[in-house]
Amino acid sequence: MDFTPTPLAERTQEKMWAFMHEHVLPAEPVWAEQLAELGPHAHPPVMEELKSEARRRGLWNLFLPALSGMTNLEYSSIAEITGWSPVIAPEAINCQAPDTGNMELLHLFATPEQKERWLQPLLDGVIRSAYAMTEPAVASSDATNIATSITRDGGEYVIDGRKWWITGAADERCEVFIVMGKSDPSADPHRQQSLVLVPRDTPGLTIVRHLPLFGYQDQHGHSELLLEGVRVPASHLLGEEGAGFALAQARLGPGRIHHAMRAIGMAERALALLVRRAQERTAFGQTLASQGTVQDLIARSRIEIEQVRLLVQKTAWLIDRSGARAAATEIAAIKVAAPQVANAVIDRAIEVHGAAGVSDDTPLAYFSAWARALRIVDGPDAVHRRTIARRELKRHRPGTDHTSG
């Protein structure tokens, strides 16, 4: 395995860091002021300025290999940089979740008409989208539990169900929902589900409420949806009937690389803030940086960040080389490891900042909330640990011996 940055990766990293320092990080207080004035789910005008600048610099749709020419490993370093400002930077370069995963699905499986109506505007950054899988009444970490019904009625599909934690729905630019539901409850458990494209203004689709994340209302929102007799043309089916589960799994591999690397970016910024605070703050006659306990926090943070970055890079390399199925264990591992490391580093930074760390004077409180949420979204830690354990047990099944030379 060789994780040495390619010339393309190096050039793009340099451009991304320049964009971050010259535009994104200075825009953070402007973003906050505009949201405070316009409302928590408004679209701050500064974002359009950032998007225009990103496109001018060639920093656009980097997540999609077919357009950017970047491998998952090459793009992973860019995703980490955006993690320094996880609310603003990903959207500024049109690489924000859940749109990235939705664009990947549309790119791979949509019809020409679906691509023209939804994929191209998403690639242009003029609309947003949502992925509606999770439901309040079932354990949605097992997608075979999904209870929303998708029923064929002549030339239409009729959808009934309730969804929640649907990211992106609060943004009025969100024009389409990719809805997962059961189209054939009698089929094999992994062939019961289908994906259907539902425009935002479809009758019967109600946005019930926007759910806070540890008290924060994100600009894009995490919403509860009610679908009552929602009718869409049969042409809005994404892929084939019964392929919903497989398509959903195809969406997750690269997306988990993106989430993990953004979590590492948050951890890196938290560590940088920790170090600066330790160097500037004096207590009991000396700087915090000279105290052994604080040095220990710094050292452990650096070790853990380096370890988990290597694991994510290995996972990206495996996906590039052999596909997501071959990297299933590693994908599950990074989903557990990266947010946990981010949480640990962010918590240490909060400790060194004291009361300032739990305020909005730094991004640490929000980072803490979001890093903890990452341990639940796309399946909780326990589910991924279960996956890893099962694969390990299978590898060491009775009759095999990996303990001797």
Short mmCIF file of C-alpha atoms in Angstrom, two decimals:
data_model
loop_
_atom_site.label_atom_id
_atom_site.label_comp_id
_atom_site.label_asym_id
_atom_site.label_seq_id
_atom_site.Cartn_x
_atom_site.Cartn_y
_atom_site.Cartn_z
CA MET A 1 0.00 0.00 0.00
CA ASP A 2 1.28 3.43 -0.92
CA PHE A 3 -0.47 6.46 0.58
CA THR A 4 1.97 8.98 -0.86
CA PRO A 5 -0.10 11.86 -2.29
CA THR A 6 -0.22 11.86 -6.06
CA PRO A 7 0.62 15.08 -7.93
CA LEU A 8 -3.13 15.62 -8.45
CA ALA A 9 -3.81 15.17 -4.74
CA GLU A 10 -0.97 17.52 -3.77
CA ARG A 11 -2.12 20.25 -6.15
CA THR A 12 -5.71 19.96 -4.99
CA GLN A 13 -4.71 20.01 -1.31
CA GLU A 14 -2.73 23.19 -1.86
CA LYS A 15 -5.67 24.84 -3.61
CA MET A 16 -8.08 23.65 -0.92
CA TRP A 17 -5.96 24.95 1.96
CA ALA A 18 -5.62 28.32 0.24
CA PHE A 19 -9.39 28.47 -0.24
CA MET A 20 -9.95 27.56 3.42
CA HIS A 21 -7.60 30.20 4.81
CA GLU A 22 -8.51 32.96 2.37
CA HIS A 23 -12.27 32.47 2.21
CA VAL A 24 -13.94 29.69 4.22
CA LEU A 25 -12.58 30.29 7.73
CA PRO A 26 -13.04 34.09 7.47
CA ALA A 27 -16.63 33.44 6.32
CA GLU A 28 -17.61 31.51 9.47
CA PRO A 29 -18.66 34.57 11.53
CA VAL A 30 -20.44 36.05 8.49
CA TRP A 31 -22.34 32.77 8.03
CA ALA A 32 -23.39 32.83 11.71
CA GLU A 33 -24.52 36.46 11.53
CA GLN A 34 -26.59 35.87 8.40
CA LEU A 35 -28.29 32.80 9.89
CA ALA A 36 -29.07 34.73 13.07
CA GLU A 37 -30.70 37.46 10.97
CA LEU A 38 -32.49 35.29 8.38
CA GLY A 39 -33.43 32.21 10.43
CA PRO A 40 -31.74 28.90 11.28
CA HIS A 41 -32.67 27.18 8.00
CA ALA A 42 -32.19 30.11 5.65
CA HIS A 43 -29.60 30.07 2.89
CA PRO A 44 -26.88 32.58 3.87
CA PRO A 45 -25.87 34.71 0.87
CA VAL A 46 -22.20 34.26 1.74
CA MET A 47 -22.48 30.63 0.63
CA GLU A 48 -23.15 31.61 -2.97
CA GLU A 49 -20.05 33.81 -2.86
CA LEU A 50 -17.99 30.87 -1.59
CA LYS A 51 -19.42 28.52 -4.22
CA SER A 52 -18.56 30.95 -7.01
CA GLU A 53 -15.00 31.25 -5.71
CA ALA A 54 -14.66 27.47 -5.37
CA ARG A 55 -15.75 26.94 -8.96
CA ARG A 56 -13.33 29.63 -10.13
CA ARG A 57 -10.52 27.75 -8.39
CA GLY A 58 -11.52 24.37 -9.83
CA LEU A 59 -12.71 23.04 -6.45
CA TRP A 60 -16.07 21.59 -7.47
CA ASN A 61 -17.66 18.12 -7.33
CA LEU A 62 -14.33 16.63 -6.29
CA PHE A 63 -16.07 13.66 -4.64
CA LEU A 64 -17.24 12.16 -7.95
CA PRO A 65 -14.40 10.34 -9.75
CA ALA A 66 -16.17 10.52 -13.12
CA LEU A 67 -15.95 14.33 -12.98
CA SER A 68 -12.90 15.06 -10.84
CA GLY A 69 -10.66 12.20 -11.90
CA MET A 70 -9.77 11.71 -8.22
CA THR A 71 -9.69 8.32 -6.53
CA ASN A 72 -11.27 7.80 -3.12
CA LEU A 73 -7.80 7.92 -1.58
CA GLU A 74 -6.95 11.18 -3.34
CA TYR A 75 -10.26 12.79 -2.40
CA SER A 76 -9.99 11.62 1.24
CA SER A 77 -7.36 14.27 1.95
CA ILE A 78 -9.69 16.97 0.61
CA ALA A 79 -12.56 15.68 2.76
CA GLU A 80 -10.28 15.96 5.80
CA ILE A 81 -9.51 19.59 5.01
CA THR A 82 -13.21 20.42 4.73
CA GLY A 83 -13.66 18.92 8.20
CA TRP A 84 -11.97 22.00 9.62
CA SER A 85 -15.21 23.83 8.79
CA PRO A 86 -17.70 20.97 8.37
CA VAL A 87 -20.83 23.11 8.04
CA ILE A 88 -19.51 25.49 5.39
CA ALA A 89 -16.60 23.97 3.46
CA PRO A 90 -18.27 20.83 2.04
CA GLU A 91 -21.18 22.78 0.56
CA ALA A 92 -18.86 25.50 -0.73
CA ILE A 93 -17.22 22.91 -3.00
CA ASN A 94 -20.49 21.02 -3.68
CA CYS A 95 -19.31 17.98 -1.73
CA GLN A 96 -21.85 18.03 1.10
CA ALA A 97 -23.86 15.14 2.51
CA PRO A 98 -26.42 13.85 1.75
CA ASP A 99 -26.15 15.29 -1.76
CA THR A 100 -22.86 13.50 -2.49
CA GLY A 101 -24.38 10.07 -1.89
CA ASN A 102 -27.53 11.01 -3.76
CA MET A 103 -25.55 12.29 -6.73
CA GLU A 104 -23.54 9.06 -6.76
CA LEU A 105 -26.79 7.05 -6.86
CA LEU A 106 -28.25 9.19 -9.62
CA HIS A 107 -25.02 9.07 -11.59
CA LEU A 108 -24.94 5.27 -11.43
CA PHE A 109 -28.60 4.28 -11.64
CA ALA A 110 -30.81 7.15 -12.85
CA THR A 111 -32.48 7.26 -16.23
CA PRO A 112 -31.48 10.02 -18.66
CA GLU A 113 -34.67 11.92 -17.77
CA GLN A 114 -33.99 11.62 -14.04
CA LYS A 115 -30.43 12.81 -14.54
CA GLU A 116 -31.56 15.84 -16.51
CA ARG A 117 -34.22 16.80 -13.95
CA TRP A 118 -32.29 16.20 -10.72
CA LEU A 119 -28.67 15.14 -11.15
CA GLN A 120 -27.53 18.04 -13.30
CA PRO A 121 -29.02 20.74 -11.01
CA LEU A 122 -27.37 18.99 -8.05
CA LEU A 123 -24.03 18.92 -9.85
CA ASP A 124 -24.51 22.61 -10.63
CA GLY A 125 -25.22 23.35 -6.96
CA VAL A 126 -28.56 25.04 -7.61
CA ILE A 127 -30.74 22.55 -5.71
CA ARG A 128 -30.29 20.18 -2.79
CA SER A 129 -31.68 16.73 -1.98
CA ALA A 130 -32.44 14.34 0.87
CA TYR A 131 -32.27 10.60 1.43
CA ALA A 132 -35.34 9.33 3.30
CA MET A 133 -34.66 5.95 4.85
CA THR A 134 -34.71 6.19 8.66
CA GLU A 135 -38.04 5.68 10.45
CA PRO A 136 -39.08 6.36 14.07
CA ALA A 137 -41.03 3.15 14.59
CA VAL A 138 -38.37 0.60 13.58
CA ALA A 139 -34.65 -0.03 14.09
CA SER A 140 -33.55 1.48 10.81
CA SER A 141 -29.95 0.34 11.22
CA ASP A 142 -31.40 -2.87 9.73
CA ALA A 143 -32.85 -1.58 6.47
CA THR A 144 -34.96 -4.72 6.06
CA ASN A 145 -37.12 -3.30 8.89
CA ILE A 146 -38.24 -0.32 6.84
CA ALA A 147 -42.05 -0.19 6.98
CA THR A 148 -42.93 2.61 4.54
CA SER A 149 -45.00 1.10 1.74
CA ILE A 150 -44.49 1.68 -1.97
CA THR A 151 -47.44 0.28 -3.93
CA ARG A 152 -47.80 0.17 -7.70
CA ASP A 153 -51.13 1.55 -8.92
CA GLY A 154 -51.27 1.59 -12.69
CA GLY A 155 -48.73 4.11 -13.93
CA GLU A 156 -47.98 5.46 -10.45
CA TYR A 157 -46.43 4.48 -7.14
CA VAL A 158 -48.32 5.30 -3.94
CA ILE A 159 -46.17 5.89 -0.85
CA ASP A 160 -47.32 5.79 2.78
CA GLY A 161 -45.12 6.02 5.85
CA ARG A 162 -43.25 8.18 8.32
CA LYS A 163 -39.56 9.11 8.18
CA TRP A 164 -37.33 11.05 10.53
CA TRP A 165 -33.80 12.43 10.79
CA ILE A 166 -33.97 13.18 7.09
CA THR A 167 -31.00 15.45 6.58
CA GLY A 168 -31.40 18.40 4.24
CA ALA A 169 -35.19 18.67 4.32
CA ALA A 170 -35.27 22.00 6.17
CA ASP A 171 -33.44 23.76 3.34
CA GLU A 172 -35.98 25.12 0.85
CA ARG A 173 -33.52 24.32 -1.94
CA CYS A 174 -34.12 20.62 -1.21
CA GLU A 175 -36.25 19.71 -4.22
CA VAL A 176 -36.19 15.92 -4.25
CA PHE A 177 -36.30 13.07 -1.72
CA ILE A 178 -34.93 9.61 -2.47
CA VAL A 179 -37.43 7.56 -0.47
CA MET A 180 -36.83 3.95 0.56
CA GLY A 181 -39.84 1.74 1.16
CA LYS A 182 -41.15 -1.79 0.78
CA SER A 183 -42.55 -2.53 -2.66
CA ASP A 184 -42.88 -6.32 -2.19
CA PRO A 185 -43.15 -7.50 1.45
CA SER A 186 -43.36 -11.15 0.29
CA ALA A 187 -39.99 -11.15 -1.46
CA ASP A 188 -36.61 -12.15 -0.04
CA PRO A 189 -35.83 -9.74 2.85
CA HIS A 190 -33.14 -7.98 0.80
CA ARG A 191 -35.36 -7.69 -2.29
CA GLN A 192 -38.40 -6.10 -0.66
CA GLN A 193 -37.21 -2.49 -0.87
CA SER A 194 -37.25 0.04 -3.68
CA LEU A 195 -36.10 3.65 -4.05
CA VAL A 196 -38.45 6.26 -5.47
CA LEU A 197 -37.76 9.90 -6.33
CA VAL A 198 -40.32 12.19 -4.68
CA PRO A 199 -40.38 15.93 -5.51
CA ARG A 200 -40.71 18.20 -2.49
CA ASP A 201 -44.03 19.71 -3.59
CA THR A 202 -45.79 16.35 -4.11
CA PRO A 203 -49.24 16.32 -2.44
CA GLY A 204 -49.32 14.16 0.67
CA LEU A 205 -45.70 14.86 1.63
CA THR A 206 -45.59 16.84 4.88
CA ILE A 207 -42.53 18.07 6.74
CA VAL A 208 -43.72 17.62 10.33
CA ARG A 209 -40.83 19.18 12.23
CA HIS A 210 -37.10 19.90 12.19
CA LEU A 211 -35.26 17.91 14.86
CA PRO A 212 -32.44 19.54 16.84
CA LEU A 213 -29.08 17.84 17.16
CA PHE A 214 -28.07 18.18 20.83
CA GLY A 215 -29.96 21.47 20.81
CA TYR A 216 -28.49 22.73 17.52
CA GLN A 217 -30.70 23.41 14.52
CA ASP A 218 -28.48 22.79 11.52
CA GLN A 219 -29.01 25.02 8.50
CA HIS A 220 -29.91 22.05 6.31
CA GLY A 221 -32.01 20.45 9.06
CA HIS A 222 -32.80 16.91 10.16
CA SER A 223 -36.53 16.53 9.68
CA GLU A 224 -39.52 14.28 10.30
CA LEU A 225 -41.62 13.53 7.22
CA LEU A 226 -45.14 12.16 6.85
CA LEU A 227 -46.08 10.52 3.54
CA GLU A 228 -49.82 9.98 3.14
CA GLY A 229 -51.02 8.67 -0.20
CA VAL A 230 -48.08 10.30 -1.97
CA ARG A 231 -48.34 9.57 -5.69
CA VAL A 232 -45.48 9.80 -8.17
CA PRO A 233 -45.20 8.53 -11.75
CA ALA A 234 -43.73 5.03 -12.14
CA SER A 235 -40.89 6.70 -14.04
CA HIS A 236 -39.68 8.06 -10.69
CA LEU A 237 -38.45 4.62 -9.64
CA LEU A 238 -34.67 4.70 -9.16
CA GLY A 239 -33.11 1.56 -10.58
CA GLU A 240 -35.27 -1.55 -10.49
CA GLU A 241 -38.05 -2.67 -8.19
CA GLY A 242 -36.56 -4.68 -5.33
CA ALA A 243 -33.08 -3.18 -5.79
CA GLY A 244 -33.45 -0.57 -3.04
CA PHE A 245 -31.39 -2.41 -0.44
CA ALA A 246 -28.51 -3.06 -2.84
CA LEU A 247 -28.53 0.54 -4.07
CA ALA A 248 -28.51 1.81 -0.49
CA GLN A 249 -25.46 -0.31 0.30
CA ALA A 250 -23.68 0.96 -2.83
CA ARG A 251 -24.19 4.48 -1.54
CA LEU A 252 -22.45 3.89 1.79
CA GLY A 253 -18.83 2.95 1.04
CA PRO A 254 -17.44 6.23 -0.34
CA GLY A 255 -19.79 8.20 1.93
CA ARG A 256 -18.25 6.68 5.03
CA ILE A 257 -14.79 7.66 3.78
CA HIS A 258 -16.06 11.24 3.51
CA HIS A 259 -17.63 11.22 7.00
CA ALA A 260 -14.54 9.67 8.59
CA MET A 261 -12.10 12.10 7.00
CA ARG A 262 -14.24 15.11 7.92
CA ALA A 263 -14.25 13.79 11.49
CA ILE A 264 -10.44 13.68 11.37
CA GLY A 265 -10.45 17.25 10.08
CA MET A 266 -12.56 18.31 13.06
CA ALA A 267 -10.12 16.50 15.35
CA GLU A 268 -7.15 18.28 13.74
CA ARG A 269 -8.75 21.68 14.20
CA ALA A 270 -9.67 20.82 17.80
CA LEU A 271 -6.07 19.80 18.47
CA ALA A 272 -4.77 23.02 16.89
CA LEU A 273 -7.11 25.02 19.14
CA LEU A 274 -6.03 22.96 22.16
CA VAL A 275 -2.34 23.62 21.48
CA ARG A 276 -2.87 27.35 20.94
CA ARG A 277 -4.90 27.64 24.14
CA ALA A 278 -2.27 25.69 26.08
CA GLN A 279 0.48 27.97 24.83
CA GLU A 280 -1.43 31.20 25.57
CA ARG A 281 -3.14 30.36 28.88
CA THR A 282 -1.33 30.68 32.23
CA ALA A 283 -2.45 28.93 35.42
CA PHE A 284 -0.63 28.45 38.70
CA GLY A 285 2.36 30.44 37.50
CA GLN A 286 3.03 28.63 34.23
CA THR A 287 1.49 28.06 30.83
CA LEU A 288 -0.83 25.13 30.43
CA ALA A 289 1.54 23.80 27.76
CA SER A 290 4.25 23.29 30.35
CA GLN A 291 2.00 21.10 32.50
CA GLY A 292 2.53 17.37 32.13
CA THR A 293 -1.17 16.55 32.12
CA VAL A 294 -1.82 18.88 29.19
CA GLN A 295 1.21 17.54 27.31
CA ASP A 296 -0.28 14.07 27.76
CA LEU A 297 -3.58 15.24 26.21
CA ILE A 298 -1.68 16.66 23.23
CA ALA A 299 0.44 13.55 22.72
CA ARG A 300 -2.47 11.11 22.93
CA SER A 301 -4.46 13.21 20.50
CA ARG A 302 -1.69 13.24 17.91
CA ILE A 303 -1.15 9.48 18.19
CA GLU A 304 -4.85 8.66 17.84
CA ILE A 305 -5.36 10.99 14.86
CA GLU A 306 -2.42 9.48 12.99
CA GLN A 307 -3.63 5.94 13.68
CA VAL A 308 -7.19 6.49 12.50
CA ARG A 309 -6.09 8.46 9.42
CA LEU A 310 -4.00 5.49 8.30
CA LEU A 311 -6.99 3.19 8.77
CA VAL A 312 -9.19 5.44 6.66
CA GLN A 313 -6.52 5.73 3.97
CA LYS A 314 -6.21 1.94 3.88
CA THR A 315 -9.99 1.69 3.48
CA ALA A 316 -10.03 4.21 0.64
CA TRP A 317 -7.16 2.36 -1.04
CA LEU A 318 -9.04 -0.94 -0.77
CA ILE A 319 -12.23 0.58 -2.26
CA ASP A 320 -10.22 2.02 -5.15
CA ARG A 321 -8.49 -1.30 -5.74
CA SER A 322 -11.24 -3.86 -5.19
CA GLY A 323 -14.54 -2.12 -4.48
CA ALA A 324 -16.58 -1.50 -1.35
CA ARG A 325 -17.50 -5.16 -0.83
CA ALA A 326 -13.83 -6.12 -0.42
CA ALA A 327 -13.41 -3.32 2.14
CA ALA A 328 -16.54 -4.12 4.17
CA THR A 329 -14.66 -4.78 7.43
CA GLU A 330 -12.57 -1.65 7.09
CA ILE A 331 -15.59 0.50 6.17
CA ALA A 332 -17.31 -0.66 9.36
CA ALA A 333 -14.13 -0.06 11.35
CA ILE A 334 -13.64 3.54 10.25
CA LYS A 335 -17.29 4.28 10.91
CA VAL A 336 -16.60 3.36 14.55
CA ALA A 337 -13.03 4.59 14.96
CA ALA A 338 -13.00 8.04 13.34
CA PRO A 339 -15.91 9.63 15.26
CA GLN A 340 -14.65 8.12 18.53
CA VAL A 341 -11.21 9.63 18.03
CA ALA A 342 -12.77 12.95 17.03
CA ASN A 343 -14.94 12.92 20.16
CA ALA A 344 -11.93 12.17 22.37
CA VAL A 345 -9.75 14.92 20.89
CA ILE A 346 -12.56 17.48 20.89
CA ASP A 347 -13.35 16.66 24.51
CA ARG A 348 -9.71 17.22 25.50
CA ALA A 349 -9.75 20.57 23.70
CA ILE A 350 -12.92 21.54 25.58
CA GLU A 351 -11.25 20.59 28.86
CA VAL A 352 -8.25 22.82 28.16
CA HIS A 353 -10.50 25.71 27.11
CA GLY A 354 -12.64 25.40 30.25
CA ALA A 355 -15.86 27.42 30.13
CA ALA A 356 -14.91 28.85 26.73
CA GLY A 357 -14.98 25.34 25.32
CA VAL A 358 -18.68 24.83 25.98
CA SER A 359 -19.70 28.23 24.60
CA ASP A 360 -20.05 29.32 20.99
CA ASP A 361 -16.83 31.35 21.17
CA THR A 362 -15.10 28.36 19.56
CA PRO A 363 -16.47 25.63 17.27
CA LEU A 364 -15.69 22.96 19.86
CA ALA A 365 -19.18 22.58 21.35
CA TYR A 366 -20.74 22.09 17.93
CA PHE A 367 -17.91 19.75 16.90
CA SER A 368 -18.60 17.69 20.01
CA ALA A 369 -22.30 17.39 19.22
CA TRP A 370 -21.74 16.48 15.59
CA ALA A 371 -18.93 13.99 16.28
CA ARG A 372 -21.19 12.22 18.80
CA ALA A 373 -24.04 12.17 16.29
CA LEU A 374 -21.73 10.55 13.72
CA ARG A 375 -21.60 7.52 16.01
CA ILE A 376 -25.32 7.02 15.31
CA VAL A 377 -25.94 8.19 11.74
CA ASP A 378 -25.48 5.55 9.02
CA GLY A 379 -25.84 2.89 11.71
CA PRO A 380 -24.76 3.04 15.37
CA ASP A 381 -21.36 1.87 16.57
CA ALA A 382 -22.80 -1.35 17.98
CA VAL A 383 -24.05 -2.46 14.56
CA HIS A 384 -20.67 -1.90 12.93
CA ARG A 385 -18.81 -3.64 15.76
CA ARG A 386 -21.19 -6.56 15.23
CA THR A 387 -20.30 -6.64 11.53
CA ILE A 388 -16.58 -6.63 12.31
CA ALA A 389 -16.94 -9.35 14.95
CA ARG A 390 -18.95 -11.61 12.66
CA ARG A 391 -16.39 -11.33 9.89
CA GLU A 392 -13.59 -12.03 12.35
CA LEU A 393 -15.41 -15.06 13.75
CA LYS A 394 -15.93 -16.34 10.21
CA ARG A 395 -12.26 -15.86 9.43
CA HIS A 396 -11.34 -17.93 12.49
CA ARG A 397 -14.11 -20.51 12.10
CA PRO A 398 -13.51 -24.02 13.56
CA GLY A 399 -11.11 -26.04 11.47
CA THR A 400 -8.86 -23.09 10.61
CA ASP A 401 -5.75 -22.16 12.55
CA HIS A 402 -4.22 -18.71 12.10
CA THR A 403 -2.24 -18.85 15.33
CA SER A 404 0.67 -20.99 14.18
CA GLY A 405 3.34 -20.19 11.65
#
